[in-house]
XYZ file of N, CA and C in Angstrom:
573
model
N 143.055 89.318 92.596
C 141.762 88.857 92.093
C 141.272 89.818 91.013
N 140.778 89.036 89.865
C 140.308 90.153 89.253
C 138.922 91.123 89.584
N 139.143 92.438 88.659
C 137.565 93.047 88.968
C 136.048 92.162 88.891
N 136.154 91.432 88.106
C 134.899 90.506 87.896
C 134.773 89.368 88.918
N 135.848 88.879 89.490
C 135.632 87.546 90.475
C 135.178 88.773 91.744
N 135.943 89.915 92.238
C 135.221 90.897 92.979
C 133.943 91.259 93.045
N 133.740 91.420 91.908
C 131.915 91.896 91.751
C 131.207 90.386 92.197
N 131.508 89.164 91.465
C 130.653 88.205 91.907
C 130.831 87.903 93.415
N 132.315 87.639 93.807
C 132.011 87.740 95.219
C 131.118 88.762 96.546
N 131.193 89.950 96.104
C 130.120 91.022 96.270
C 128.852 90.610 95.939
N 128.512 89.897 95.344
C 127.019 89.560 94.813
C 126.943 88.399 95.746
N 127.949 87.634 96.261
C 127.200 86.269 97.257
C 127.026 86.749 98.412
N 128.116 87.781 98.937
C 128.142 88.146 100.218
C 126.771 88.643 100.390
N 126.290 89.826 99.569
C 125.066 90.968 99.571
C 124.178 89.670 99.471
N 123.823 89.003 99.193
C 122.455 87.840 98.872
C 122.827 86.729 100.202
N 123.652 86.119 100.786
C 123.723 86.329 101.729
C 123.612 86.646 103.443
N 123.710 87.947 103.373
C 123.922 88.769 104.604
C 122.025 88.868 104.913
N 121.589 88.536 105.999
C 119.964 88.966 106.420
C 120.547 90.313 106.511
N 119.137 91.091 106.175
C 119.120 92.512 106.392
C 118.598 93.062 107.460
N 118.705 93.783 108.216
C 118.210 94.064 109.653
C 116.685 94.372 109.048
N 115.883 94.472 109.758
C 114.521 94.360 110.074
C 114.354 95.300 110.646
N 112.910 95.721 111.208
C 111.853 96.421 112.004
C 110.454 96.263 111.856
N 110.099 96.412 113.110
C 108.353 95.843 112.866
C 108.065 97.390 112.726
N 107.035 97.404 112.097
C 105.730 98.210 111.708
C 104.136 97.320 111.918
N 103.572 97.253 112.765
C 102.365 96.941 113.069
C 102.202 95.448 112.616
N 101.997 95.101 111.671
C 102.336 93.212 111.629
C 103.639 93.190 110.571
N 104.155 93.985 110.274
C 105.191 93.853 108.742
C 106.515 94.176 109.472
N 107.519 93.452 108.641
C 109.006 93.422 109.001
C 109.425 94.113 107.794
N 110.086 95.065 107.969
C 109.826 96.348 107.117
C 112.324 96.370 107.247
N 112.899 96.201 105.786
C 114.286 96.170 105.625
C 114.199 97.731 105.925
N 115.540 98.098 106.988
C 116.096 99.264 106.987
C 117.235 99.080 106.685
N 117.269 99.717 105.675
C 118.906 99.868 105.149
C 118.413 101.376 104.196
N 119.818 101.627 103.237
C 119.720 102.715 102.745
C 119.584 102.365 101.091
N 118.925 103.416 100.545
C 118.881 103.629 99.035
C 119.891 102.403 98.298
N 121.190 102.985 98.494
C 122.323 102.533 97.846
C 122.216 100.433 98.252
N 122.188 100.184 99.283
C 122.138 98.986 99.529
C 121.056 98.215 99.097
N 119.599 99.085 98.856
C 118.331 98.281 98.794
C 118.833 98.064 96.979
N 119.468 99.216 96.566
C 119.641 98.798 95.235
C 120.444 97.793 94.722
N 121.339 97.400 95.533
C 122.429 96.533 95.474
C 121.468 95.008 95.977
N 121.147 94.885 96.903
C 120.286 94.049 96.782
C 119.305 93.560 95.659
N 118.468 94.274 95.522
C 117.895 94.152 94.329
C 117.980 93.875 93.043
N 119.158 94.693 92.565
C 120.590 93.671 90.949
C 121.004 92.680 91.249
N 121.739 92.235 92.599
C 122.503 91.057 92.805
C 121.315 90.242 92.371
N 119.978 90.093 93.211
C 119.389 89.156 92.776
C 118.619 88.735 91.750
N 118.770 89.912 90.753
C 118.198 89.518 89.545
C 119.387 89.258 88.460
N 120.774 89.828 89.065
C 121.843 89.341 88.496
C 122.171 87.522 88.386
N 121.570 87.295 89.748
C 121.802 86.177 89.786
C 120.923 85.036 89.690
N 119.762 85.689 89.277
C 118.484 84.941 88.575
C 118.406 84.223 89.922
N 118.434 84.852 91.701
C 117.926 84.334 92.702
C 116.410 84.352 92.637
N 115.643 84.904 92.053
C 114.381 84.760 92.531
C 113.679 85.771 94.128
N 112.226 86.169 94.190
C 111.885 86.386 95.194
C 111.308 87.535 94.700
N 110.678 88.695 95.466
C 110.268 89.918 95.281
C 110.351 91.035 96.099
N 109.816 91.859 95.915
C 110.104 93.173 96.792
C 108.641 93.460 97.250
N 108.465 94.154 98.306
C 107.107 95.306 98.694
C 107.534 96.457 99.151
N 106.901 97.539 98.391
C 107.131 98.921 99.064
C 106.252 98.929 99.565
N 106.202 99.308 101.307
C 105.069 99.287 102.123
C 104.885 100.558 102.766
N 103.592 101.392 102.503
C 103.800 102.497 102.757
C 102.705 102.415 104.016
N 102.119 103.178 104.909
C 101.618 103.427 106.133
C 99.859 102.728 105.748
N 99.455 102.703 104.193
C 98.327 102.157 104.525
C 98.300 100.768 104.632
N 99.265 99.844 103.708
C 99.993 98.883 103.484
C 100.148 98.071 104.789
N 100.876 98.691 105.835
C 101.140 98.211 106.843
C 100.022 98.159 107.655
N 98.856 99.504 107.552
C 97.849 98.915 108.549
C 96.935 98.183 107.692
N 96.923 97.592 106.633
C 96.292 95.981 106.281
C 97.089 95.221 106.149
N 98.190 94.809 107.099
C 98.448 93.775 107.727
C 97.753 93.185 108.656
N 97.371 94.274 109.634
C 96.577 93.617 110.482
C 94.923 93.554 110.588
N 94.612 93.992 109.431
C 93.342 93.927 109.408
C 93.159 92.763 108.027
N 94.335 92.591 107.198
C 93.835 91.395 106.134
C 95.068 90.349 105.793
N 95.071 89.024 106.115
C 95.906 88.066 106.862
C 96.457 87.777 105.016
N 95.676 87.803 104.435
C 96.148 87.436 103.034
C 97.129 88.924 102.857
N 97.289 90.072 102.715
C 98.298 90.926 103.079
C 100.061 90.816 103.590
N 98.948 90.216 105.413
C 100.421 89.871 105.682
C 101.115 88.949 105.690
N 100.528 87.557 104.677
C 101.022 86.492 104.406
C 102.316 87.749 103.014
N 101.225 87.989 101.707
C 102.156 88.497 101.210
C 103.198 88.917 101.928
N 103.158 90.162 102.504
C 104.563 91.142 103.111
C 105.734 89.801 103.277
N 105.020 89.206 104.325
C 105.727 88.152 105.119
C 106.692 87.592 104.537
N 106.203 86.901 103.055
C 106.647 86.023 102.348
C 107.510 86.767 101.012
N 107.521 88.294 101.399
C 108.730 89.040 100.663
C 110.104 89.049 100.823
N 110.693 88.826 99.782
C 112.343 88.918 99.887
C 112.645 90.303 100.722
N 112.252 91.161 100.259
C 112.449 92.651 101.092
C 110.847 93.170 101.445
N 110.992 93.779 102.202
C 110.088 94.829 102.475
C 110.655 95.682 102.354
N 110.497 97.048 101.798
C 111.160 98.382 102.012
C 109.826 99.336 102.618
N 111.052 100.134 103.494
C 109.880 101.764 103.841
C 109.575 102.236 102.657
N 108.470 102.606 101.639
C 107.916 103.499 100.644
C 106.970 104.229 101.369
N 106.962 105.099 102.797
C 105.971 105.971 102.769
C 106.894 106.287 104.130
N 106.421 108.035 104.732
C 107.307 108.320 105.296
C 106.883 108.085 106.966
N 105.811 107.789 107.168
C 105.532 107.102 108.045
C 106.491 106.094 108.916
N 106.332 104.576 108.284
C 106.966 104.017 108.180
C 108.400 103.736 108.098
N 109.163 104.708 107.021
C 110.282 104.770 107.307
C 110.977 105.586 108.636
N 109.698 106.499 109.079
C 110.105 107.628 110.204
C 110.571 106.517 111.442
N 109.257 105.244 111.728
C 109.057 104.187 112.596
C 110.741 103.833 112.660
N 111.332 103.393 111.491
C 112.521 102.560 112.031
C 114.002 104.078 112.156
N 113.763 105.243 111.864
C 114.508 106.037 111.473
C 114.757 106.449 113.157
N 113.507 106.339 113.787
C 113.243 107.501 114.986
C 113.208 106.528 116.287
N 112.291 105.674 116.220
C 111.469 104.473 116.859
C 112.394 103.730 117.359
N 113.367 103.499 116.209
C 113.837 102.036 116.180
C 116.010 102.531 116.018
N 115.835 103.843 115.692
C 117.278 104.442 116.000
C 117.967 103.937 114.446
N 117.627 103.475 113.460
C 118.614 102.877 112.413
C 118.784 103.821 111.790
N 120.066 104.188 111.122
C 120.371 104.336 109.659
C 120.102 104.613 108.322
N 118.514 104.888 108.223
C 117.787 104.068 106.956
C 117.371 105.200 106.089
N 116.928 104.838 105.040
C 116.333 105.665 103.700
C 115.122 105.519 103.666
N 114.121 105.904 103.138
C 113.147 105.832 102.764
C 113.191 105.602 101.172
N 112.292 104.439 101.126
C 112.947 103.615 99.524
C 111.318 103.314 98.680
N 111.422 104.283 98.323
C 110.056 103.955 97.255
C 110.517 103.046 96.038
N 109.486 102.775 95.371
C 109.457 101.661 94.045
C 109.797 102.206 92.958
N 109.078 103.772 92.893
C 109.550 104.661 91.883
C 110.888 104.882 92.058
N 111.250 105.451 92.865
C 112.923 105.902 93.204
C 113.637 104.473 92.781
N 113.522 103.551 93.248
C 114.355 102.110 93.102
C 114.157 101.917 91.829
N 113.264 102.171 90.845
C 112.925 101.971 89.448
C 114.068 102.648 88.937
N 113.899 103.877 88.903
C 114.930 105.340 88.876
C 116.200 105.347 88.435
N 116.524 104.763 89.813
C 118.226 104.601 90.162
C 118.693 103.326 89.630
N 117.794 102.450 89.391
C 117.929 101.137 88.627
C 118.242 101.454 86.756
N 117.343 102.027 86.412
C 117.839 102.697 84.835
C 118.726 103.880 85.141
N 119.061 104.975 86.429
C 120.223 105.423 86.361
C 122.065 104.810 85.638
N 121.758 103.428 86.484
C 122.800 102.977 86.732
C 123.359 101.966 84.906
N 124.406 101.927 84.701
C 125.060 101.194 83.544
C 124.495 99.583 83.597
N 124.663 99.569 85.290
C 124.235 97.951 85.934
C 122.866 97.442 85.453
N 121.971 98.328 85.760
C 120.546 98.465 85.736
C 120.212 98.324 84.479
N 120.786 99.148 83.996
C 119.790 99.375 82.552
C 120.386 98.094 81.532
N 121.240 96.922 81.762
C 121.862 96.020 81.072
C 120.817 94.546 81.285
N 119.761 95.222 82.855
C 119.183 94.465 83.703
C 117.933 93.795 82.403
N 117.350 92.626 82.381
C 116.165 92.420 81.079
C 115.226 93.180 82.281
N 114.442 93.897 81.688
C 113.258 94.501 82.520
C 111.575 94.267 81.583
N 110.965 94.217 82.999
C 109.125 93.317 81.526
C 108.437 94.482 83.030
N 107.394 94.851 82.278
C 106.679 96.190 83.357
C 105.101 95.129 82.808
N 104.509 95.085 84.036
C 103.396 94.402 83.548
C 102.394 94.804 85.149
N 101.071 95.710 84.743
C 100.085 96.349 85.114
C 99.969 97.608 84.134
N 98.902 98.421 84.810
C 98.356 99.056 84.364
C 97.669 99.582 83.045
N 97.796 100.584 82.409
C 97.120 100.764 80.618
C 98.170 100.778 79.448
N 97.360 100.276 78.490
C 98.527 100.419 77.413
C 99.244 101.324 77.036
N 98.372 102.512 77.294
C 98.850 103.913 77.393
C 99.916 104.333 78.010
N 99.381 104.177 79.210
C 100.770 104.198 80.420
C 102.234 103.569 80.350
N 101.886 102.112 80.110
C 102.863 101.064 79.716
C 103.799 101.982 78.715
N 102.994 102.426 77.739
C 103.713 103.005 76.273
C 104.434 104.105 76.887
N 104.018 104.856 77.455
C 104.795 106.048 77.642
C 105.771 105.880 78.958
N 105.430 105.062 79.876
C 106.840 104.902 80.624
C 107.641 104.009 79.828
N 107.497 103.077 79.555
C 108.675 102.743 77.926
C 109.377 103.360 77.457
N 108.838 103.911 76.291
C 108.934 104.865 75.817
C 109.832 106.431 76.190
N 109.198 106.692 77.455
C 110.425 107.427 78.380
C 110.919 106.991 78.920
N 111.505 105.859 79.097
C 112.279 105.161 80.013
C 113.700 105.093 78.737
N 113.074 104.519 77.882
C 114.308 104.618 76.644
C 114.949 105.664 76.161
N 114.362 106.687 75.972
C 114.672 108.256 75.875
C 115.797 108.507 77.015
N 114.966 108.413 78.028
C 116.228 109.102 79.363
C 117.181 108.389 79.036
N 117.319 107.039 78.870
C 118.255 105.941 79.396
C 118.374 104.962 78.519
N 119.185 105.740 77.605
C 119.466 104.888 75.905
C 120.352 103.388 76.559
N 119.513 102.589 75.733
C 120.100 101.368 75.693
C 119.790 100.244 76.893
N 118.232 101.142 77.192
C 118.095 100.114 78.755
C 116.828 99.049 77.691
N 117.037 98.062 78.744
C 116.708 96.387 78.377
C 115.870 96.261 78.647
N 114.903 96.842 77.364
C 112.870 96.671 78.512
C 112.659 95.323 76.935
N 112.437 94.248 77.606
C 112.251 93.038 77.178
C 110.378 92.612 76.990
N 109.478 93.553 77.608
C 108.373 93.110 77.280
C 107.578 94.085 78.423
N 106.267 94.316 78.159
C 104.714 94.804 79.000
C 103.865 94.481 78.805
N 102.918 94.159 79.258
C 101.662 93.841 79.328
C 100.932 94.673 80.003
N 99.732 95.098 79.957
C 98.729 95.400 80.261
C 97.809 94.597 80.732
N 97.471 94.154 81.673
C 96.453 92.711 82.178
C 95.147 93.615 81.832
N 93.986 92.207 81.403
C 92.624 93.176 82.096
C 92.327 93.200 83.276
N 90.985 94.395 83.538
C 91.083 94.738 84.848
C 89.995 93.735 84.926
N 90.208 92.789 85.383
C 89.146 92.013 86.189
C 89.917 90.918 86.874
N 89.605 89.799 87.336
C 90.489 88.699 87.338
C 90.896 87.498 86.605
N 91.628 87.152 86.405
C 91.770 86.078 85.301
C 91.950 85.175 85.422
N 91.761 83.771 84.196
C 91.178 82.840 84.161
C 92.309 82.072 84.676
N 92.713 80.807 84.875
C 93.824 80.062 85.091
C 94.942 80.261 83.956
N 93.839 79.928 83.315
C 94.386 79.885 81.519
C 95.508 81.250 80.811
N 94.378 82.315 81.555
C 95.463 83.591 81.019
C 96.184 83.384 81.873
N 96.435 83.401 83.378
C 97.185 83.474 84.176
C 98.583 82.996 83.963
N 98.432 81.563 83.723
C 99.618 80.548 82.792
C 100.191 81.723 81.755
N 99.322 81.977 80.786
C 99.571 82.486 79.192
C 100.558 83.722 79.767
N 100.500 84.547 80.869
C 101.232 85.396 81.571
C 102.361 85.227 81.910
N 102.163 84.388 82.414
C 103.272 84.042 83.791
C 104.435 83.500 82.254
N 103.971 82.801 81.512
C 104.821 81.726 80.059
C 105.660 82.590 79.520
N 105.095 83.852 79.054
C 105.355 85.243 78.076
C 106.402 85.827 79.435
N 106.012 86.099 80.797
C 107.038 86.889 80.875
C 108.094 85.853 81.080
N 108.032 84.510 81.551
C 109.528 83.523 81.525
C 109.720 83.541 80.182
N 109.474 83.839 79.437
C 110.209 83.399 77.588
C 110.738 84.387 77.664
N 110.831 85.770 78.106
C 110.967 87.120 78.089
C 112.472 86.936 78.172
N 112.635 86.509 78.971
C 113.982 86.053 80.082
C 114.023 87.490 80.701
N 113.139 87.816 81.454
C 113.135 88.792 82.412
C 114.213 88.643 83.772
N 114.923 89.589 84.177
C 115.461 89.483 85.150
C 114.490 90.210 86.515
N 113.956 91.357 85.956
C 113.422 92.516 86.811
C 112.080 92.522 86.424
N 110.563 92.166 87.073
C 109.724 92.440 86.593
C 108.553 93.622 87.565
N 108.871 94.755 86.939
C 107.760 95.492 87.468
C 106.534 95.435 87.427
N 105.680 95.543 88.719
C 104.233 95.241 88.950
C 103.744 96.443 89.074
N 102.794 96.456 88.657
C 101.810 98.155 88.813
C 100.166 97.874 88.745
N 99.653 96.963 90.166
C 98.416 96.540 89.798
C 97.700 97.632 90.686
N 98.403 98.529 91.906
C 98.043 99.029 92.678
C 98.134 98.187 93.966
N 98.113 98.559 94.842
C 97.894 98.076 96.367
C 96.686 97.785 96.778
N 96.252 96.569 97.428
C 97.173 95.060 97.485
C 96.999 94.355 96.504
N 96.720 94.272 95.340
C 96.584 93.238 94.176
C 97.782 93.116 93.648
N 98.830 94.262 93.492
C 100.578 93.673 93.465
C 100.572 92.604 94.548
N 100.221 92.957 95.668
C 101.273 92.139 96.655
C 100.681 90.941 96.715
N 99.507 90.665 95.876
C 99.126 89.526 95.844
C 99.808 88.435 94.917
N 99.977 89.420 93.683
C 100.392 88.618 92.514
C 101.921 88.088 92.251
């Protein structure tokens, strides 16, 4: 078989396979390790599957049970990952697994580490223009030749239907594979 029918078969198996679980207070929180959450995460933007991620860190998880719109989000995530050490301690110690502790930053990271990653279309959309500019900006520096396809800056208030559309249009024209959220917690996990 060649190397390439290998890699795609690797990409059905990994998309695929359910990932073991663990509860954390209302959230089903993926334990697995670094290396796998990342592999997860390319396959499915490799394969234009669709879905999203939450890094759920210890405050995260306790508004699950105090705000139902929360843990609808979590719920309705492709992954949950441990991002706080809390949490990851829960399934490490608690629960006996295997696991990493997998922040958003780190998964960002190792995502433009990689040859894979950085080939990935990537659109970063929250926070200031400022910000936007300079993680760009250093993101290209470290990691010549990575595929940042678009950012936005939303305003901070809420928006109309109208922009909402005008958003959502710009980053599908983008042809984004990977889109980073940075609205803060919980207004990512809303959006």
């Amino acid at each position: 078989m060649e190397a390439g029918a290998n890699h795609s078969q690797s990409i059905a198996t990994t998309l695929e396979q359910e990932p073991i679980t663990y509860p954390v207070i209302d959230a089903r929180i993926v334990g697995t390790t670094m290396a796998d959450a990342l592999e997860m995460v390319m396959s499915r933007a490799e394969t234009s599957a669709g879905g999203y991620a939450c890094f759920v860190n210890a405050h995260l998880s306790v508004m699950t049970r105090q705000e139902p719109k929360v843990r609808s989000a979590i719920a309705s995530a492709t992954y949950a990952f441990p991002d706080g050490m809390p949490v990851y301690l829960v399934g490490k110690y608690l629960h006996g697994l295997d696991i990493e502790k997998i922040s958003g930053p780190d998964v960002m990271e190792k995502i433009f580490e990689s040859e894979r990653g950085r080939k990935l279309r990537h659109y970063f959309y929250g926070s200031t223009p400022e910000v936007l500019e300079k993680l760009t900006s250093s993101l290209q520096e470290c990691y010549p030749g990575s595929n940042i396809v678009g950012a936005v800056s939303p305003p901070f208030r809420e928006l109309s239907d109208e922009e909402q559309t005008a958003q959502l249009n710009a980053i599908r024209s983008s042809g984004a594979q990977l889109v980073w959220v940075g609205l803060g917690a919980p207004k990512q996990e809303y959006w």
